[in-house]
C-alpha angles and dihedrals in degrees: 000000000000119000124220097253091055091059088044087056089048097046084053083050087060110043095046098049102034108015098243113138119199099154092114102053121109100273087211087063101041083049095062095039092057105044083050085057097048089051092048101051093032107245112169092208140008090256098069090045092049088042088054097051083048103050096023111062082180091057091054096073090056086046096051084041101069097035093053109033113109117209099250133169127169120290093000109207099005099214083066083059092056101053092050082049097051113023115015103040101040082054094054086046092091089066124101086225140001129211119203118184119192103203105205097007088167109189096358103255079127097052104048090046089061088046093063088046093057092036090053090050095048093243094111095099099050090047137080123201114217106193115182131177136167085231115079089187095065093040082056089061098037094049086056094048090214113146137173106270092221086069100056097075093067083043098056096044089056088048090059096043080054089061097257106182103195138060091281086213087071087075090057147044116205129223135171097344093314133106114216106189119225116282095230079070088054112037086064075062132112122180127182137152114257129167112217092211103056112015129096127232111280106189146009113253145179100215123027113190117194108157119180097354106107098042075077091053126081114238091271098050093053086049086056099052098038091052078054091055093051096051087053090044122105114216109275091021126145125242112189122199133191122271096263093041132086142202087205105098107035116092092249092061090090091064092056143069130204138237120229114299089312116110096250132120145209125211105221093162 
C-alpha cells in the first residue's frame, strides 16, 4: 500500500531533479498508476521504487510513461467523429487555413483519424496537425504511424459508424503484422513535445482536441489548461474534451457554446 504523503514526497523528487511536475494530477489516479508499476516491475516497497527514479535518470522515461499514457484507439467514440465530419470541419472549410492542435495525442490514433476527416472533406491540404505530448516516446510512435494490425479491425469499424466514406485499407499498407498509414496523412503533421503544466501557448488555432486528459487532472490544474486552450484558441474557434470532462464549471465556460450533447465547444467571445 502507498500513503498519500509518500507520493507527495515522489512527486517533490521529481520536480526538483528532473523538472517534471505532477503535483496537480488527480492522486487517485497517480496512486493506481504507480502501484501498477510496482507490480509490474516488481518492487517489493515504494522506497525502491522511489530509490530507482532517484539514482536511475533512465529509469525515469518508463517511469513518466506509465503515469502519462492515455488508452487511445482510431475514431474513439465514433459519434465524436461525426460531428467533427459533418458540422465542425465543414464550418472551418471557408478558411484559408486551419490549425488543429491535439493537446496529449499520445501515440497518434487521434491524429491520423483527423487526418482522414480532413482528408475525406478535401481540407487536408489547407490544414496542419499540431500533436503534442509530454511523452517523447510516444511522439516517437505516433510521428512513424506505424500500428498493430490486429487493431485495425476495431479501428476500421469505428471508421465506418463515423461515416467514413472510403475503404478504410487505402490509408495503409500492411507488413509483418504492422500498418504504416500513408505519408500524405503525416506530412500535414507536427509533433513536439509540450507539457501542459508548465508550458505556454504556443499558436493560434481553430480546433483544440484534448480527450481524456483533464479527468487526470484536480480541479486547478483543468482551470489552468483550459485557460491555456482559450488563449490558443481563434474566435469562433472549437475546443473538444473527452467523454467524462467539462468545460461548465472553469471561468472560461461563459465565452463558449456547446455542440449537441458532444463534448465539443464553440468560442463565441
Amino acid at each position: 500500500m502507498i500513503e498519500e504523503d509518500e507520493i507527495t514526497i515522489l512527486l517533490s523528487d521529481l520536480f526538483e531533479l528532473y523538472g517534471y511536475d505532477f503535483t496537480n494530477y488527480s492522486k487517485a489516479s497517480l496512486k493506481r498508476r504507480i502501484l501498477r508499476l510496482c507490480s509490474l516491475d516488481k518492487f517489493p516497497s515504494f522506497a525502491e521504487l522511489r530509490y530507482r527514479i532517484k539514482s536511475d535518470p533512465t529509469y525515469l522515461q518508463r517511469f513518466v510513461e506509465e503515469i502519462t499514457v492515455n488508452v487511445t484507439e482510431m475514431f474513439r467514440d465514433p459519434q465524436f467523429y461525426k460531428t467533427l465530419r459533418t458540422e465542425v470541419l465543414p464550418s472551418l472549410g471557408s478558411k484559408p487555413f486551419i490549425r488543429i492542435w491535439h493537446a496529449g495525442c499520445s501515440t497518434g490514433e487521434e491524429v491520423y483519424s483527423m487526418a482522414i476527416l480532413l482528408k475525406e472533406l478535401n481540407l487536408l491540404h489547407k490544414s496542419l496537425l499540431y500533436a503534442t505530448d509530454l511523452n517523447p516516446t510516444v511522439l516517437e510512435k505516433a510521428r512513424k504511424g506505424i500500428f498493430p494490425l490486429p487493431h485495425l479491425k476495431q479501428y476500421s469499424e469505428n471508421y465506418i459508424l463515423s461515416g467514413g466514406i472510403q475503404d478504410f485499407s487505402s490509408y495503409y499498407t500492411a507488413h509483418y503484422g504492422q500498418v504504416k498509414f500513408r505519408e500524405e496523412l503525416s506530412e500535414k503533421m507536427i509533433f513536439s513535445t509540450h507539457n501542459l503544466v508548465s508550458d505556454r501557448s504556443f499558436n493560434e488555432f481553430d480546433l483544440i482536441l484534448c480527450r481524456n486528459v483533464l479527468i487526470y487532472f484536480d480541479k486547478d490544474l483543468q482551470e489552468t489548461v483550459l485557460r491555456l486552450f482559450d488563449e490558443s484558441l481563434g474566435s469562433l474557434g472549437y475546443l473538444a474534451l473527452g467523454s467524462k470532462e467539462t468545460l461548465k464549471f472553469s471561468s472560461v465556460a461563459a465565452q463558449y457554446r456547446q455542440l449537441n450533447r458532444e463534448k465539443i465547444w464553440r468560442k463565441i467571445h
